[in-house]
PDB file of C-alpha atoms in Angstrom:
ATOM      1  CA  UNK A   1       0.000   0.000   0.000  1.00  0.00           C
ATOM      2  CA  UNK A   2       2.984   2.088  -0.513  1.00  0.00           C
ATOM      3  CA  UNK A   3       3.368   4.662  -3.763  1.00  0.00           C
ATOM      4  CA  UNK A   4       5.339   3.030  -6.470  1.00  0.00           C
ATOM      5  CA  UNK A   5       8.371   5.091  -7.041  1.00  0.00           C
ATOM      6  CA  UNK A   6      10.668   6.163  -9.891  1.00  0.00           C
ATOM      7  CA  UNK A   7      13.093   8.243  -8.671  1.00  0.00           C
ATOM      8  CA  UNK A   8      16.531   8.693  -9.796  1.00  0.00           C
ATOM      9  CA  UNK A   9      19.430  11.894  -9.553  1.00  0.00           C
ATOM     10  CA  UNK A  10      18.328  12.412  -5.873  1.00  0.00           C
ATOM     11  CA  UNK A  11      14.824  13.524  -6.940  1.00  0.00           C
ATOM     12  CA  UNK A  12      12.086  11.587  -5.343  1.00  0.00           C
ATOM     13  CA  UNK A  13       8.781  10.642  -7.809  1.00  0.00           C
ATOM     14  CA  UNK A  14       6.480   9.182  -5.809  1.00  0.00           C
ATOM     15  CA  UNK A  15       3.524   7.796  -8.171  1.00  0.00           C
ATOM     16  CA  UNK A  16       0.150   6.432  -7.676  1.00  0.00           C
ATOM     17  CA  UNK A  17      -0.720   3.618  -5.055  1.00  0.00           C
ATOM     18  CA  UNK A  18      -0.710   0.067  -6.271  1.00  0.00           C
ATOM     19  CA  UNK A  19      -3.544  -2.535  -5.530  1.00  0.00           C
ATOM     20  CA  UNK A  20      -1.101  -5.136  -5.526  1.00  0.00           C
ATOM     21  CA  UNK A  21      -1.290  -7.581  -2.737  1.00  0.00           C
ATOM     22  CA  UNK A  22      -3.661  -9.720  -0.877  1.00  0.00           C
ATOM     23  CA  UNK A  23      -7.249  -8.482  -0.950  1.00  0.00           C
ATOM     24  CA  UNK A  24      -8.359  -9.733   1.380  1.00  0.00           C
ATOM     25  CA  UNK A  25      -5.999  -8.941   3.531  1.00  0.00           C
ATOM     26  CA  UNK A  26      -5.873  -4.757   2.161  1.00  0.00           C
ATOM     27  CA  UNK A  27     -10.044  -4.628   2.110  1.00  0.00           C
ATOM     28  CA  UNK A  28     -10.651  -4.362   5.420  1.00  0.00           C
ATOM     29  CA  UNK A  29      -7.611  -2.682   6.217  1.00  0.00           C
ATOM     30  CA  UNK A  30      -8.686   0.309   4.010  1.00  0.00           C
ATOM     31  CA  UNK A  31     -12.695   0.146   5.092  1.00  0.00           C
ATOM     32  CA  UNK A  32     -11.740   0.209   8.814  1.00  0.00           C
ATOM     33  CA  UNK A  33      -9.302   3.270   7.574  1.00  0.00           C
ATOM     34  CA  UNK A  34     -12.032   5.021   5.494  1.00  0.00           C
ATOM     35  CA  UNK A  35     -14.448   4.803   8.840  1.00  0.00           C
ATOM     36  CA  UNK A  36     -12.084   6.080  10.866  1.00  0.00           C
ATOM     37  CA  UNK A  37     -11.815   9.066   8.273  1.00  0.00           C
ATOM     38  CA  UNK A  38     -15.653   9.756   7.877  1.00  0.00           C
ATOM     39  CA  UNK A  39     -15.427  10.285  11.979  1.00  0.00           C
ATOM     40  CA  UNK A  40     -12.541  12.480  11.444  1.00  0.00           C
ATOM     41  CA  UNK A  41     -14.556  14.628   8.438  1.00  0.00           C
ATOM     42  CA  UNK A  42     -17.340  14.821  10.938  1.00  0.00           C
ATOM     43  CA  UNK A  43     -15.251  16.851  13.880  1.00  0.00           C
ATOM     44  CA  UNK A  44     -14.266  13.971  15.839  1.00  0.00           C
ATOM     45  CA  UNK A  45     -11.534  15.030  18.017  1.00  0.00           C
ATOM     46  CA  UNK A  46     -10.364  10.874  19.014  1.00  0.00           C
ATOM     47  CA  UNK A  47      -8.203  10.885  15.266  1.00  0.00           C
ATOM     48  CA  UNK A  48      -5.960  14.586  15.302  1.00  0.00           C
ATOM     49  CA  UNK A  49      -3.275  12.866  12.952  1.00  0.00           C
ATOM     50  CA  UNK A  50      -6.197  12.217  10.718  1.00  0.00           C
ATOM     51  CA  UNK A  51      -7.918  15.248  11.034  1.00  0.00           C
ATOM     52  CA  UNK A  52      -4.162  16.622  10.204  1.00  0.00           C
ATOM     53  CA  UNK A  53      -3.407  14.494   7.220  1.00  0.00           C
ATOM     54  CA  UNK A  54      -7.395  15.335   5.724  1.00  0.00           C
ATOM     55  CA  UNK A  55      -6.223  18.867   5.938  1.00  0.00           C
ATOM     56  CA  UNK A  56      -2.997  18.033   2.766  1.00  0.00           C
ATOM     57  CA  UNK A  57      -4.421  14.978   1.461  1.00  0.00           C
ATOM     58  CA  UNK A  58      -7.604  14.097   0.096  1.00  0.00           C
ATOM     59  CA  UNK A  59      -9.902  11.291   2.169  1.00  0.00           C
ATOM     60  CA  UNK A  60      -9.202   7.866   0.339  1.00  0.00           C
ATOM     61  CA  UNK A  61      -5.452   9.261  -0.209  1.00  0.00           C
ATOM     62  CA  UNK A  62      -5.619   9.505   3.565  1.00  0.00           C
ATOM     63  CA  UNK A  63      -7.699   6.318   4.356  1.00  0.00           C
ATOM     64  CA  UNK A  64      -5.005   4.014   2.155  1.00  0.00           C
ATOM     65  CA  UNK A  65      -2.379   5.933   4.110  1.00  0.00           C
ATOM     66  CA  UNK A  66      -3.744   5.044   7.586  1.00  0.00           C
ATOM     67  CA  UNK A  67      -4.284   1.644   6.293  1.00  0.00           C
ATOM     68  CA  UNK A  68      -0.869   0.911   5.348  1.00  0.00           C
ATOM     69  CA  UNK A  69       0.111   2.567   9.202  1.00  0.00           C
ATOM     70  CA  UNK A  70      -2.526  -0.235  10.633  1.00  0.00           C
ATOM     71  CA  UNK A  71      -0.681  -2.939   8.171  1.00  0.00           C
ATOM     72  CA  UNK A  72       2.651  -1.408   9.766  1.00  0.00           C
ATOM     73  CA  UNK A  73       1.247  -1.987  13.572  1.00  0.00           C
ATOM     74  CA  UNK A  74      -0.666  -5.731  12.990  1.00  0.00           C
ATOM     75  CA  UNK A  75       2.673  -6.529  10.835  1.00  0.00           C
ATOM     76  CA  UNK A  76       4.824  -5.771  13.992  1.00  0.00           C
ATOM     77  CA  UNK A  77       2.844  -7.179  16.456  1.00  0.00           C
ATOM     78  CA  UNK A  78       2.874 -10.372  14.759  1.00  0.00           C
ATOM     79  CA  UNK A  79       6.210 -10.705  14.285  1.00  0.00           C
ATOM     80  CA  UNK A  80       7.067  -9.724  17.658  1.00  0.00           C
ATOM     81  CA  UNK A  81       4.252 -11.693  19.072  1.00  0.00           C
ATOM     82  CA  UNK A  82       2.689  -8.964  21.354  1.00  0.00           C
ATOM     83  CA  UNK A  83      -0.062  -6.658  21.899  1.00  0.00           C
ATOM     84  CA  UNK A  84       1.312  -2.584  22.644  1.00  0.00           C
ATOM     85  CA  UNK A  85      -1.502  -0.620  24.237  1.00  0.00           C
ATOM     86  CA  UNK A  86      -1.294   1.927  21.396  1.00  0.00           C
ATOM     87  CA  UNK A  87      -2.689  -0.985  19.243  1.00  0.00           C
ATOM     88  CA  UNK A  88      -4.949  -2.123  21.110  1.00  0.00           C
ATOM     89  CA  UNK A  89      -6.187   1.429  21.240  1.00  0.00           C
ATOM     90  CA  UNK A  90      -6.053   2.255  17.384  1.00  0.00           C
ATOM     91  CA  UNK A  91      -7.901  -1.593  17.107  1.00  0.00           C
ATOM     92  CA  UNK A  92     -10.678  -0.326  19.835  1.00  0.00           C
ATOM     93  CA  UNK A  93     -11.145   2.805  18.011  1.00  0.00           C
ATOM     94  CA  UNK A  94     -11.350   1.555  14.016  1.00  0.00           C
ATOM     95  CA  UNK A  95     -14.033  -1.224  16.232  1.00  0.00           C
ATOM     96  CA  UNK A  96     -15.547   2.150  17.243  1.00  0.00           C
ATOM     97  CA  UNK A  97     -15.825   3.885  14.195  1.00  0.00           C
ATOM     98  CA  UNK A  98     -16.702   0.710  11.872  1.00  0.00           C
ATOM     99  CA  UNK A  99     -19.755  -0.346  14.407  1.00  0.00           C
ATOM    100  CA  UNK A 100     -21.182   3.307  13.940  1.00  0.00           C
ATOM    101  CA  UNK A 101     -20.390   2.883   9.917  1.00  0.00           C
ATOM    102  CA  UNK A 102     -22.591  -0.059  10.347  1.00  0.00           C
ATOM    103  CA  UNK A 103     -25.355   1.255  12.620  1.00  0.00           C
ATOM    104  CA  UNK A 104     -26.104   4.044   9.844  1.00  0.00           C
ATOM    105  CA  UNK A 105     -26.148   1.741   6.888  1.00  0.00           C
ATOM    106  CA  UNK A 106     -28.352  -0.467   8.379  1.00  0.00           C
ATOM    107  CA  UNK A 107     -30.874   1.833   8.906  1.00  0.00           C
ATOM    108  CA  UNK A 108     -31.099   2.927   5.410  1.00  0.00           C
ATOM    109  CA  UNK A 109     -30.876  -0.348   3.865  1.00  0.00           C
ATOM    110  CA  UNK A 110     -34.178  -1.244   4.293  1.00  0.00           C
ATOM    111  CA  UNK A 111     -35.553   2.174   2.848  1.00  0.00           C
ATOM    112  CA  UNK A 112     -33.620   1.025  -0.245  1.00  0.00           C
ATOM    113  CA  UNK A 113     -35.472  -2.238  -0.579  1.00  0.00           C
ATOM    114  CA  UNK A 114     -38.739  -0.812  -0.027  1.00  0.00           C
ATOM    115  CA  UNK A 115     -37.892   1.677  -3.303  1.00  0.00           C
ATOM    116  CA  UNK A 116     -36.434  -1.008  -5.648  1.00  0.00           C
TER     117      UNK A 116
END
């Protein structure tokens, strides 16, 4: 989840973000990150480094960004085989923000079937 790059004479390209890599794996990773987001475009003060990064990037930029940060922190808890309370935190609050996602689109699913 990283920018391909192409840089060469000390001058740094960075290009677009590849969507290379286990699906699975990046889906959720990047819906978890686009939840966390939408709470952070509503005023919610749990996420400043989002709120920050919204303010220079645009929001799916941003959620693929927090993403690959989340791949970062499960990636090094597995291989060192422990839980930090920072990620346990970050994991409580994408919970958080993914079981309010899911509380608003249930409510308007079933307006949608009554329409189709």
């Amino acid at each position: 989840m990283t920018p391909r790059q192409n840089s060469s004479g000390g001058k740094e390209r960075l290009g677009s973000i590849p969507k290379a890599g286990n699906t699975y794996l990046r889906e959720p990773l990047v819906v978890g990150a686009m939840a966390v987001v939408r709470q952070a475009k509503q005023g919610s003060t749990k996420h400043p480094w989002v709120a920050q990064l919204l303010e220079r990037k645009k929001p799916k930029v941003a959620a693929v960004t927090l993403a690959n940060k989340n791949a970062r922190i499960v990636w090094a808890m597995m291989a060192r085989g422990s839980v930090s309370s920072l990620a346990l935190a970050g994991a409580l609050e994408m919970q958080e923000a993914a079981a309010v996602t899911a509380k608003k689109t249930s409510i308007t699913r079933p307006l949608l079937k009554n329409k189709i």
